[in-house]
PDB file of C-alpha atoms in Angstrom:
ATOM      1  CA  MET A   1     107.742 116.079  92.654  1.00 83.00           C
ATOM      2  CA  ASN A   2     106.284 116.969  96.046  1.00 92.00           C
ATOM      3  CA  ILE A   3     102.524 117.507  95.612  1.00 93.00           C
ATOM      4  CA  ASN A   4     102.301 118.960  99.172  1.00 96.00           C
ATOM      5  CA  ILE A   5     104.264 121.995  97.880  1.00 95.00           C
ATOM      6  CA  GLU A   6     103.257 122.115  94.239  1.00 93.00           C
ATOM      7  CA  ILE A   7      99.481 122.220  94.806  1.00 95.00           C
ATOM      8  CA  PHE A   8      99.737 125.574  96.650  1.00 96.00           C
ATOM      9  CA  LYS A   9     102.219 127.278  94.339  1.00 94.00           C
ATOM     10  CA  ARG A  10     101.055 130.160  92.212  1.00 93.00           C
ATOM     11  CA  TYR A  11     100.654 128.303  88.898  1.00 93.00           C
ATOM     12  CA  ALA A  12      98.008 128.731  86.276  1.00 92.00           C
ATOM     13  CA  SER A  13      95.056 126.373  86.654  1.00 91.00           C
ATOM     14  CA  GLY A  14      95.969 124.474  83.478  1.00 91.00           C
ATOM     15  CA  LYS A  15      99.501 123.787  84.720  1.00 94.00           C
ATOM     16  CA  LYS A  16      98.163 122.503  88.058  1.00 94.00           C
ATOM     17  CA  LEU A  17      95.748 120.176  86.251  1.00 93.00           C
ATOM     18  CA  ARG A  18      98.608 118.829  84.110  1.00 94.00           C
ATOM     19  CA  ILE A  19     100.748 118.313  87.188  1.00 95.00           C
ATOM     20  CA  ILE A  20      97.966 116.400  89.039  1.00 95.00           C
ATOM     21  CA  LYS A  21      97.153 114.230  86.040  1.00 94.00           C
ATOM     22  CA  GLY A  22     100.829 113.366  85.568  1.00 96.00           C
ATOM     23  CA  LEU A  23     101.475 112.168  89.124  1.00 96.00           C
ATOM     24  CA  SER A  24     102.262 108.539  89.843  1.00 96.00           C
ATOM     25  CA  ASP A  25     100.427 106.512  92.449  1.00 95.00           C
ATOM     26  CA  GLN A  26     103.353 106.827  94.914  1.00 96.00           C
ATOM     27  CA  GLU A  27     103.430 110.630  94.496  1.00 96.00           C
ATOM     28  CA  LEU A  28      99.675 110.840  95.043  1.00 96.00           C
ATOM     29  CA  LEU A  29      99.787 108.697  98.171  1.00 96.00           C
ATOM     30  CA  ALA A  30     102.603 110.897  99.556  1.00 96.00           C
ATOM     31  CA  ILE A  31     100.081 113.698 100.223  1.00 96.00           C
ATOM     32  CA  SER A  32     100.118 114.719 103.852  1.00 97.00           C
ATOM     33  CA  PRO A  33      97.090 115.063 106.145  1.00 97.00           C
ATOM     34  CA  GLU A  34      98.155 118.717 106.669  1.00 97.00           C
ATOM     35  CA  THR A  35      97.783 119.347 102.933  1.00 97.00           C
ATOM     36  CA  VAL A  36      94.324 117.727 102.872  1.00 97.00           C
ATOM     37  CA  THR A  37      93.330 119.819 105.917  1.00 97.00           C
ATOM     38  CA  ARG A  38      94.397 122.995 104.169  1.00 97.00           C
ATOM     39  CA  ILE A  39      92.485 121.994 101.009  1.00 97.00           C
ATOM     40  CA  ILE A  40      89.319 121.416 103.010  1.00 97.00           C
ATOM     41  CA  LYS A  41      89.722 124.673 104.921  1.00 96.00           C
ATOM     42  CA  GLU A  42      90.158 126.631 101.675  1.00 95.00           C
ATOM     43  CA  GLU A  43      87.449 125.088  99.485  1.00 95.00           C
ATOM     44  CA  GLY A  44      85.239 122.966 101.749  1.00 95.00           C
ATOM     45  CA  THR A  45      81.725 123.901 102.723  1.00 95.00           C
ATOM     46  CA  ASN A  46      80.569 124.274 106.316  1.00 94.00           C
ATOM     47  CA  PHE A  47      78.154 121.898 107.960  1.00 87.00           C
ATOM     48  CA  TYR A  48      74.985 123.592 109.241  1.00 85.00           C
ATOM     49  CA  LYS A  49      75.872 126.027 112.060  1.00 85.00           C
ATOM     50  CA  SER A  50      79.280 124.462 112.601  1.00 88.00           C
ATOM     51  CA  ARG A  51      82.974 125.032 111.948  1.00 91.00           C
ATOM     52  CA  ASP A  52      83.243 121.533 110.583  1.00 94.00           C
ATOM     53  CA  LYS A  53      83.839 121.385 106.848  1.00 96.00           C
ATOM     54  CA  ARG A  54      83.402 118.932 104.003  1.00 96.00           C
ATOM     55  CA  LEU A  55      84.819 118.817 100.514  1.00 96.00           C
ATOM     56  CA  HIS A  56      82.295 116.898  98.462  1.00 96.00           C
ATOM     57  CA  ILE A  57      83.550 115.320  95.230  1.00 96.00           C
ATOM     58  CA  THR A  58      81.268 116.176  92.302  1.00 94.00           C
ATOM     59  CA  ALA A  59      80.020 113.486  89.895  1.00 92.00           C
ATOM     60  CA  LYS A  60      82.634 114.479  87.314  1.00 91.00           C
ATOM     61  CA  PHE A  61      85.523 113.489  89.578  1.00 93.00           C
ATOM     62  CA  LYS A  62      83.972 110.676  91.666  1.00 93.00           C
ATOM     63  CA  THR A  63      85.964 107.483  91.681  1.00 93.00           C
ATOM     64  CA  GLY A  64      86.036 104.334  93.731  1.00 91.00           C
ATOM     65  CA  ASN A  65      87.081 100.724  93.723  1.00 91.00           C
ATOM     66  CA  ASN A  66      85.322 100.035  90.379  1.00 85.00           C
ATOM     67  CA  TRP A  67      83.052  97.516  92.050  1.00 87.00           C
ATOM     68  CA  ASP A  68      80.709  98.440  94.888  1.00 89.00           C
ATOM     69  CA  SER A  69      81.975 101.640  96.445  1.00 93.00           C
ATOM     70  CA  THR A  70      82.592 105.288  95.560  1.00 95.00           C
ATOM     71  CA  PHE A  71      84.817 107.897  97.186  1.00 96.00           C
ATOM     72  CA  THR A  72      82.452 110.860  97.822  1.00 96.00           C
ATOM     73  CA  GLY A  73      84.468 113.321  99.875  1.00 96.00           C
ATOM     74  CA  VAL A  74      86.638 114.260 102.815  1.00 97.00           C
ATOM     75  CA  GLU A  75      85.460 115.878 106.052  1.00 97.00           C
ATOM     76  CA  LEU A  76      87.215 117.879 108.714  1.00 97.00           C
ATOM     77  CA  ILE A  77      85.266 117.386 111.962  1.00 95.00           C
ATOM     78  CA  LYS A  78      86.675 118.882 115.192  1.00 94.00           C
ATOM     79  CA  GLY A  79      90.167 118.913 113.678  1.00 94.00           C
ATOM     80  CA  LYS A  80      90.144 115.257 112.576  1.00 97.00           C
ATOM     81  CA  LEU A  81      89.984 114.090 108.973  1.00 97.00           C
ATOM     82  CA  TYR A  82      87.391 111.565 107.790  1.00 98.00           C
ATOM     83  CA  VAL A  83      86.702 109.924 104.427  1.00 97.00           C
ATOM     84  CA  SER A  84      83.145 109.509 103.098  1.00 96.00           C
ATOM     85  CA  LEU A  85      82.356 106.467 100.989  1.00 96.00           C
ATOM     86  CA  TYR A  86      79.135 105.489  99.260  1.00 95.00           C
ATOM     87  CA  VAL A  87      78.740 101.718  99.408  1.00 94.00           C
ATOM     88  CA  GLN A  88      76.301  99.538  97.415  1.00 91.00           C
ATOM     89  CA  TYR A  89      75.530  96.046  98.608  1.00 84.00           C
ATOM     90  CA  SER A  90      72.863  93.362  98.160  1.00 76.00           C
ATOM     91  CA  ASN A  91      69.623  95.277  97.801  1.00 74.00           C
ATOM     92  CA  THR A  92      70.451  98.641  99.306  1.00 77.00           C
ATOM     93  CA  ASP A  93      73.212 101.238  99.755  1.00 88.00           C
ATOM     94  CA  THR A  94      74.600 103.477 102.470  1.00 91.00           C
ATOM     95  CA  GLU A  95      77.143 106.191 103.287  1.00 93.00           C
ATOM     96  CA  VAL A  96      80.152 105.020 105.316  1.00 94.00           C
ATOM     97  CA  THR A  97      82.598 107.280 107.195  1.00 95.00           C
ATOM     98  CA  GLU A  98      86.121 106.164 108.015  1.00 96.00           C
ATOM     99  CA  THR A  99      89.059 107.991 109.604  1.00 97.00           C
ATOM    100  CA  TYR A 100      91.507 109.406 107.064  1.00 97.00           C
ATOM    101  CA  ALA A 101      94.532 107.782 108.712  1.00 97.00           C
ATOM    102  CA  LYS A 102      93.002 104.310 108.705  1.00 97.00           C
ATOM    103  CA  PHE A 103      91.732 104.542 105.118  1.00 97.00           C
ATOM    104  CA  PHE A 104      94.965 105.838 103.644  1.00 96.00           C
ATOM    105  CA  SER A 105      97.318 103.653 105.664  1.00 95.00           C
ATOM    106  CA  MET A 106      99.695 101.404 103.720  1.00 93.00           C
ATOM    107  CA  GLY A 107      98.261  98.310 102.147  1.00 94.00           C
ATOM    108  CA  GLU A 108      94.747  97.392 101.164  1.00 96.00           C
ATOM    109  CA  TYR A 109      91.828  98.897 103.053  1.00 96.00           C
ATOM    110  CA  ARG A 110      89.025  96.484 103.877  1.00 95.00           C
ATOM    111  CA  GLY A 111      85.799  98.037 105.070  1.00 94.00           C
ATOM    112  CA  PHE A 112      82.541  96.430 106.053  1.00 92.00           C
ATOM    113  CA  VAL A 113      78.868  97.244 106.476  1.00 91.00           C
ATOM    114  CA  HIS A 114      76.552  95.569 109.023  1.00 90.00           C
ATOM    115  CA  TYR A 115      72.888  95.370 108.144  1.00 87.00           C
ATOM    116  CA  GLU A 116      69.845  93.158 108.470  1.00 87.00           C
ATOM    117  CA  ASP A 117      68.384  91.267 105.528  1.00 85.00           C
ATOM    118  CA  ARG A 118      64.697  91.230 104.761  1.00 85.00           C
ATOM    119  CA  TYR A 119      64.186  88.464 107.346  1.00 91.00           C
ATOM    120  CA  GLY A 120      65.905  90.402 110.122  1.00 90.00           C
ATOM    121  CA  ASN A 121      69.061  88.289 110.083  1.00 93.00           C
ATOM    122  CA  PRO A 122      72.322  90.209 110.663  1.00 93.00           C
ATOM    123  CA  GLN A 123      74.540  90.351 107.581  1.00 90.00           C
ATOM    124  CA  THR A 124      78.008  91.768 106.862  1.00 91.00           C
ATOM    125  CA  ASP A 125      79.247  92.854 103.448  1.00 90.00           C
ATOM    126  CA  TYR A 126      82.861  93.794 102.732  1.00 91.00           C
ATOM    127  CA  PHE A 127      84.469  96.197 100.291  1.00 93.00           C
ATOM    128  CA  THR A 128      88.142  96.797  99.569  1.00 95.00           C
ATOM    129  CA  TYR A 129      90.340  99.623  98.273  1.00 96.00           C
ATOM    130  CA  SER A 130      93.737  98.784  96.841  1.00 96.00           C
ATOM    131  CA  GLN A 131      96.672 101.246  96.780  1.00 96.00           C
ATOM    132  CA  SER A 132      95.814 102.251  93.193  1.00 95.00           C
ATOM    133  CA  ASP A 133      92.156 102.840  94.199  1.00 96.00           C
ATOM    134  CA  LYS A 134      93.343 105.108  97.014  1.00 97.00           C
ATOM    135  CA  ALA A 135      95.633 106.980  94.633  1.00 97.00           C
ATOM    136  CA  ARG A 136      92.743 107.592  92.244  1.00 96.00           C
ATOM    137  CA  SER A 137      90.719 108.898  95.219  1.00 97.00           C
ATOM    138  CA  ILE A 138      93.456 111.365  96.095  1.00 97.00           C
ATOM    139  CA  LYS A 139      93.643 112.454  92.431  1.00 97.00           C
ATOM    140  CA  SER A 140      89.884 113.098  92.392  1.00 96.00           C
ATOM    141  CA  LEU A 141      90.241 115.158  95.592  1.00 97.00           C
ATOM    142  CA  LEU A 142      93.029 117.280  94.078  1.00 97.00           C
ATOM    143  CA  LEU A 143      91.166 117.764  90.788  1.00 95.00           C
ATOM    144  CA  GLU A 144      88.040 118.864  92.702  1.00 95.00           C
ATOM    145  CA  TYR A 145      90.148 121.346  94.684  1.00 96.00           C
ATOM    146  CA  VAL A 146      91.655 122.950  91.565  1.00 95.00           C
ATOM    147  CA  GLN A 147      88.204 122.988  89.891  1.00 94.00           C
ATOM    148  CA  ARG A 148      86.663 124.886  92.832  1.00 94.00           C
ATOM    149  CA  LYS A 149      89.591 127.155  93.584  1.00 94.00           C
ATOM    150  CA  TYR A 150      89.874 128.475  90.035  1.00 92.00           C
ATOM    151  CA  LYS A 151      86.124 128.226  89.304  1.00 90.00           C
ATOM    152  CA  LEU A 152      86.735 126.165  86.169  1.00 87.00           C
ATOM    153  CA  ASN A 153      84.015 124.940  83.861  1.00 81.00           C
ATOM    154  CA  ASP A 154      83.793 121.393  82.488  1.00 71.00           C
ATOM    155  CA  ASN A 155      86.395 122.157  79.768  1.00 67.00           C
ATOM    156  CA  GLY A 156      88.996 123.233  82.324  1.00 65.00           C
ATOM    157  CA  ASN A 157      88.653 126.934  81.445  1.00 72.00           C
ATOM    158  CA  GLN A 158      87.836 129.692  83.868  1.00 70.00           C
ATOM    159  CA  GLU A 159      84.260 130.862  83.843  1.00 64.00           C
TER     160      GLU A 159
END
């Protein structure tokens, strides 16, 4: 099943949710950047006084690497796609932005955060996303899109 075509077909919201939940990791990772761009253009929110858009993942659909990082959304800035990640490390946390192409490239993604500890010494912490973590991130993005497009409540029914 090609999710790049199926997500925009005129199906009922329940059928789209079933399709998304039934996709394998390989099918989820086959989503194209053009599809993600269209999703953001349709249901993303504008940045303040800008054409740039962001599709923020709500708490219901947030996912991550089940350790120290959470996938929080996708941004379209000046025609380029970026991924937003919320990273927790040592004694603080931060928001990290990475290019879509680099984050969703084949293989494991290894990101890092540079910071200073309480003594002013430079530190680096790393976080990783496996292929299955990335697939769960795409699934959360698609579920958020359907939720917003059809204005569904928490039970999956239209409001």
